[in-house]
XYZ file of C-alpha atoms in Angstrom:
398
model
C 105.930 71.697 142.730
C 102.605 73.556 142.465
C 101.189 73.325 138.948
C 97.953 75.127 139.730
C 97.462 78.857 140.101
C 97.048 80.426 143.549
C 93.512 81.434 144.632
C 94.433 85.117 144.213
C 95.577 84.558 140.589
C 92.870 82.024 139.616
C 90.048 83.748 137.682
C 86.524 83.438 138.966
C 84.572 80.736 137.068
C 80.919 79.829 137.328
C 79.752 76.698 139.166
C 80.373 73.518 137.156
C 77.883 70.735 136.656
C 78.236 67.016 137.255
C 78.833 66.352 133.553
C 81.936 68.589 133.569
C 83.341 66.943 136.719
C 82.673 63.451 135.340
C 84.431 64.212 132.031
C 87.461 66.106 133.398
C 89.493 63.385 135.192
C 89.484 60.626 132.510
C 90.096 63.155 129.757
C 93.105 64.616 131.629
C 94.569 61.177 132.297
C 94.263 60.108 128.640
C 95.623 63.424 127.333
C 98.570 63.348 129.786
C 99.539 59.825 128.642
C 99.390 60.965 125.001
C 101.095 64.373 125.433
C 104.106 63.437 127.626
C 105.988 61.507 124.847
C 105.212 64.260 122.328
C 106.501 66.982 124.701
C 109.671 65.060 125.518
C 110.313 64.409 121.815
C 109.726 68.109 121.087
C 112.147 69.219 123.843
C 114.746 66.734 122.587
C 114.404 68.120 119.052
C 114.745 71.697 120.358
C 117.904 70.877 122.327
C 119.367 68.978 119.393
C 118.585 71.818 117.021
C 120.238 74.399 119.295
C 123.311 72.172 119.721
C 123.497 71.642 115.948
C 123.164 75.401 115.339
C 125.848 76.356 117.862
C 128.378 73.621 117.056
C 127.928 72.942 113.330
C 125.850 75.457 111.402
C 127.310 78.670 112.860
C 131.029 77.640 112.416
C 130.291 76.290 108.940
C 128.546 79.557 108.104
C 131.523 81.586 109.299
C 133.920 79.422 107.271
C 131.733 79.778 104.174
C 131.579 83.535 104.738
C 135.377 83.731 104.956
C 135.782 81.544 101.846
C 133.281 83.675 99.906
C 135.129 86.845 100.963
C 138.493 85.351 99.942
C 137.186 84.026 96.604
C 134.759 86.718 95.438
C 135.565 89.992 97.274
C 139.273 90.086 98.076
C 140.520 89.639 94.429
C 138.359 92.558 93.258
C 139.505 94.720 96.197
C 143.141 93.909 95.426
C 142.637 94.599 91.699
C 140.972 97.940 92.491
C 143.546 99.017 95.079
C 146.777 97.960 93.324
C 145.867 98.129 89.617
C 142.846 100.291 88.776
C 143.611 103.167 91.169
C 147.314 103.626 90.130
C 146.416 103.328 86.430
C 143.614 105.853 86.904
C 145.923 108.308 88.654
C 148.524 107.913 85.884
C 145.884 108.479 83.166
C 144.560 111.514 85.029
C 148.055 113.034 85.251
C 148.710 112.265 81.578
C 145.375 113.824 80.579
C 146.140 116.914 82.641
C 149.588 117.326 81.067
C 148.495 116.567 77.482
C 145.091 118.304 77.403
C 144.485 120.758 80.236
C 147.867 122.535 80.209
C 147.864 123.128 76.378
C 144.223 124.203 76.496
C 144.921 126.741 79.279
C 147.945 128.073 77.354
C 145.876 128.380 74.155
C 143.094 130.204 76.026
C 145.423 132.652 77.771
C 147.766 133.463 74.864
C 145.594 133.101 71.720
C 141.840 133.014 72.319
C 141.657 135.860 74.864
C 143.381 138.507 72.636
C 141.366 137.355 69.579
C 138.150 137.610 71.604
C 139.021 141.149 72.780
C 139.665 142.194 69.168
C 136.383 140.693 67.938
C 134.491 142.432 70.745
C 136.079 145.824 69.818
C 135.104 145.374 66.149
C 131.550 144.324 67.101
C 131.145 147.418 69.282
C 132.196 149.686 66.365
C 129.827 147.962 63.905
C 126.985 148.171 66.432
C 127.531 151.930 66.905
C 127.373 152.497 63.094
C 124.152 150.476 62.731
C 122.605 152.380 65.622
C 123.352 155.737 63.937
C 121.808 154.562 60.634
C 118.700 153.186 62.340
C 118.245 156.431 64.289
C 118.170 158.450 61.010
C 115.702 156.035 59.364
C 113.429 156.194 62.399
C 113.291 160.023 62.262
C 112.292 159.920 58.529
C 109.555 157.349 59.086
C 108.149 159.387 61.971
C 107.867 162.500 59.761
C 106.060 160.526 57.012
C 103.626 158.956 59.501
C 102.763 162.359 60.988
C 101.782 163.631 57.490
C 99.622 160.571 56.752
C 97.871 160.959 60.140
C 96.983 164.604 59.411
C 95.433 163.649 56.012
C 93.381 160.843 57.569
C 92.100 163.126 60.332
C 90.867 165.699 57.740
C 89.059 162.944 55.723
C 87.367 161.621 58.901
C 86.193 165.078 60.040
C 85.028 166.451 56.633
C 83.765 163.360 54.793
C 83.070 160.279 56.914
C 81.308 161.988 59.849
C 78.478 163.705 57.761
C 77.926 160.520 55.707
C 77.639 158.399 58.897
C 75.093 160.766 60.471
C 72.872 160.656 57.355
C 72.972 156.829 57.217
C 72.099 156.617 60.952
C 69.028 158.982 60.491
C 67.776 156.861 57.554
C 68.168 153.555 59.445
C 66.311 154.994 62.476
C 63.279 155.896 60.309
C 63.220 152.456 58.673
C 63.374 150.784 62.129
C 60.380 152.756 63.440
C 58.264 151.767 60.381
C 59.158 148.099 60.556
C 58.390 148.064 64.329
C 54.868 149.458 63.817
C 54.081 146.878 61.101
C 55.417 143.965 63.230
C 53.364 145.057 66.284
C 50.120 145.061 64.238
C 50.819 141.608 62.771
C 51.622 140.226 66.272
C 48.348 141.456 67.753
C 46.297 139.935 64.917
C 48.042 136.560 65.170
C 47.622 136.503 68.986
C 43.829 137.179 68.703
C 43.406 134.385 66.133
C 45.428 131.853 68.215
C 43.438 132.660 71.388
C 39.973 132.274 69.801
C 40.778 129.393 67.451
C 43.113 127.159 69.602
C 43.313 128.101 73.288
C 39.570 128.578 74.068
C 38.461 125.276 72.397
C 41.328 123.390 74.108
C 40.299 124.676 77.568
C 36.633 123.726 76.956
C 37.687 120.204 75.801
C 39.903 119.701 78.910
C 37.264 120.928 81.455
C 34.164 119.120 80.080
C 35.559 115.946 78.456
C 39.138 114.949 79.418
C 38.932 115.732 83.180
C 35.735 113.675 83.890
C 37.033 110.746 81.817
C 40.408 110.821 83.667
C 38.695 110.872 87.078
C 36.563 107.858 86.127
C 39.641 105.917 84.903
C 41.557 106.749 88.132
C 38.643 105.574 90.332
C 38.439 102.290 88.378
C 42.218 101.759 88.671
C 42.116 102.320 92.469
C 39.292 99.752 92.833
C 41.176 97.225 90.718
C 44.382 97.788 92.773
C 42.477 97.267 96.050
C 41.001 93.990 94.721
C 44.421 92.691 93.557
C 46.005 93.677 96.883
C 43.359 91.800 98.867
C 43.843 88.698 96.704
C 47.618 88.677 97.157
C 47.288 89.377 100.901
C 45.085 86.293 101.331
C 47.481 84.136 99.276
C 50.474 85.413 101.318
C 48.759 84.702 104.657
C 47.908 81.167 103.557
C 51.505 80.514 102.388
C 52.925 82.024 105.616
C 50.899 79.777 107.916
C 51.537 76.746 105.733
C 55.325 77.276 105.795
C 55.267 78.083 109.515
C 53.384 74.884 110.424
C 55.311 72.617 108.020
C 58.900 74.017 108.293
C 59.493 76.689 110.920
C 57.898 75.010 113.950
C 59.669 71.626 113.359
C 63.002 73.376 112.754
C 62.547 75.483 115.910
C 61.735 72.391 117.969
C 64.763 70.550 116.522
C 67.030 73.501 117.366
C 65.654 74.053 120.872
C 65.318 70.457 122.078
C 68.098 68.622 120.138
C 70.849 70.816 118.691
C 71.279 73.206 121.641
C 71.728 70.456 124.296
C 74.065 68.485 122.018
C 76.070 71.661 121.295
C 76.389 72.438 124.994
C 77.664 68.917 125.691
C 80.170 69.177 122.811
C 81.270 72.619 124.052
C 81.886 71.206 127.550
C 83.843 68.294 126.093
C 85.908 70.589 123.834
C 86.670 72.998 126.687
C 87.743 70.168 128.972
C 89.907 68.663 126.217
C 91.588 72.054 125.664
C 92.171 72.557 129.415
C 93.484 69.005 129.678
C 95.882 69.603 126.756
C 97.222 72.771 128.391
C 97.583 71.091 131.794
C 99.225 68.013 130.291
C 101.578 70.156 128.204
C 102.744 72.056 131.305
C 103.188 68.832 133.323
C 105.061 67.240 130.420
C 107.280 70.325 130.249
C 108.242 69.958 133.912
C 108.892 66.246 133.439
C 110.944 66.879 130.321
C 112.937 69.576 132.167
C 113.707 67.158 135.039
C 114.746 64.387 132.621
C 116.871 66.848 130.627
C 118.644 68.095 133.752
C 119.351 64.499 134.835
C 120.739 63.612 131.403
C 122.795 66.834 131.321
C 124.303 66.131 134.728
C 125.036 62.525 133.710
C 126.712 63.753 130.483
C 128.752 66.229 132.522
C 129.966 63.515 134.944
C 130.795 61.038 132.176
C 132.296 63.296 129.472
C 132.730 66.987 130.418
C 134.617 66.597 133.700
C 137.201 64.151 132.257
C 137.724 66.383 129.227
C 138.123 69.438 131.489
C 140.648 67.585 133.667
C 142.620 66.528 130.587
C 142.555 70.139 129.274
C 143.697 71.674 132.559
C 146.230 69.021 133.584
C 147.711 67.944 130.225
C 146.901 70.220 127.294
C 147.440 73.567 129.062
C 151.046 72.845 130.199
C 151.881 71.413 126.769
C 150.391 74.507 125.098
C 152.389 76.856 127.335
C 155.553 74.928 126.526
C 154.891 75.104 122.766
C 154.074 78.829 123.034
C 157.260 79.664 124.939
C 159.639 77.472 122.891
C 158.202 77.668 119.356
C 155.516 80.291 118.762
C 157.094 83.315 120.451
C 160.483 82.959 118.672
C 158.658 82.435 115.373
C 156.559 85.566 116.022
C 159.681 87.614 116.858
C 161.360 86.431 113.642
C 158.212 87.269 111.613
C 158.060 90.753 113.173
C 161.747 91.325 112.320
C 161.159 90.258 108.710
C 158.115 92.552 108.522
C 160.102 95.474 109.917
C 162.901 94.992 107.348
C 160.328 94.678 104.550
C 158.579 97.900 105.598
C 161.883 99.769 105.692
C 162.787 98.493 102.200
C 159.362 99.514 100.851
C 159.684 102.968 102.468
C 163.111 103.442 100.839
C 161.706 102.341 97.450
C 158.781 104.785 97.769
C 161.153 107.641 98.669
C 163.342 106.819 95.632
C 160.262 106.768 93.358
C 159.113 110.118 94.799
C 162.540 111.708 94.182
C 162.591 110.297 90.619
C 159.150 111.775 89.859
C 160.244 115.133 91.263
C 163.400 115.114 89.050
C 161.355 114.208 85.936
C 158.825 116.983 86.689
C 161.684 119.473 87.200
C 163.273 118.448 83.841
C 159.979 118.755 81.939
C 158.443 121.897 83.468
C 161.372 123.540 85.227
C 161.705 124.630 88.813
C 158.473 126.238 90.073
C 158.817 129.959 90.757
C 158.587 130.856 94.409
C 155.969 133.535 95.180
C 157.315 136.983 96.000
C 157.005 137.984 99.621
C 154.749 141.004 100.073
C 156.063 143.242 102.896
C 153.595 143.792 105.694
C 152.539 147.205 106.964
C 154.747 146.730 110.033
C 157.749 145.908 107.816
C 157.078 149.010 105.673
C 156.854 151.284 108.732
C 159.938 149.940 110.564
C 163.445 150.525 109.160
C 165.618 147.654 108.014
C 168.400 145.965 109.919
C 170.988 148.413 108.645
C 169.025 151.556 109.527
C 167.947 150.614 113.026
C 169.169 152.642 115.985
C 171.157 150.975 118.705
C 173.020 152.220 121.743
C 176.408 151.333 120.290
C 175.996 153.002 116.859
C 175.975 156.669 115.935
C 172.946 157.155 113.758
C 171.751 160.521 115.031
C 172.892 163.960 113.885
C 174.732 164.656 117.156
C 176.692 161.424 117.386
C 177.268 160.704 113.691
C 180.953 160.725 112.673
C-alpha cells in the first residue's frame, strides 16, 4: 500500500538541508506512536456513534414523533373535523335562514319601493329649488350691472383727474429732493477724502509699511535661529538612539532571532507533516483493524442469526401468516365493508330527512320555465308535422 504521492502528483519542493533530514525521522516515529491510538479511538467513536444513531436514536425519534402526533395533533384534527366543522356549517345555515332571507325579503318588498318614492319626491323638490334659484340669480345680476355702471362713471370722472394731479405734484417734489441730496453727497465725499483717506494713506506708506517689514525680517531671523537649534538637537538625539538602541536591536534580530525562527519554522513544518503522515497511516491501520473486527463479528453473530432467520423464523412466520393473519384480515375487511354500508345508509337517511324538512319549511322549489329555442320556434310541433302517411296538405286533406 503506497502512502506517498507519485512523482507526477508530488509538488516540487526546494532542496532540504541536513537539519531538516535529521529532525524528520525521529519526529515522525514519535508522532506515529502518539497518533495511532488517538486515530483508532476516534474511528471507534465514529462507528459507535453511527451505530447508535441508526439503531437507537432514529427509531426512538420516530416513536416520539408518532406519540407527539397522536397526543398533540390528532385530537385537535379530530375535534376540528367532527365537531367544529359540522357546528360551523349548522350555524352558517341557521344564520342564512334567520338573517339573510328576511333581510333580502325586506329589501325587495319594503325598502326598494320606499326608496323609489323618496327619490321621486327629492327630484320634485330639487326642480322647485332650481327654479327659485334661477330667478334670484337673474335679479342679482341686474343689480350688479347697475352698481358696475355707477363705479365706472366715478372712476372716469373723479378718480382719474385726482390721481394725475397727485402724480404731477409727487414728481416735482422728487426732483427737488434729488438735487438737494446730490449736493450734500458731494460735500460729504470731499470732506471724507481730504480728512480721512489721504492721511490714512500717508500713514500706511511712510510709517506702518517700513515698521512691518522690519518686524517680518526680525521674525525670519529668529525662526532660522530656532530651526538650526532644534536641527542640531534632533541630530544628536538621532545618533544617540541609533547607537544605543537601533544597532543592538538590529544585531539581535539579524544574528539571533532570525536563525532561531528558521529552526523553529523547520521543526514546526516537520511536526505538521509528521502529524499528517501519521494520521493517514493510522487511518489505514484503523481501517484494517475495523474490517477484521467486522468480519469476526459477522462470523460469530451475523451468520448464525441469518441462518436462524432463514431456516426457522421465516417458515414459522409464513405459517402464522397463512393460518392466523390472513383470516383475521379477511374478517376485518368484512366488518369494515358492513360498517361502511351502514354509514352510507345512515347518511342517505339523514339527507332525505333534511330534504323533507326543507320542503316543509320553504315549499317545493319552482322549476325554471323552458325557453323555446329559435329552432323550436321555426319548426312545427309534433301534431303539425308532415308525414307520408298523413294528409296535411290542401290536396290530400279529408
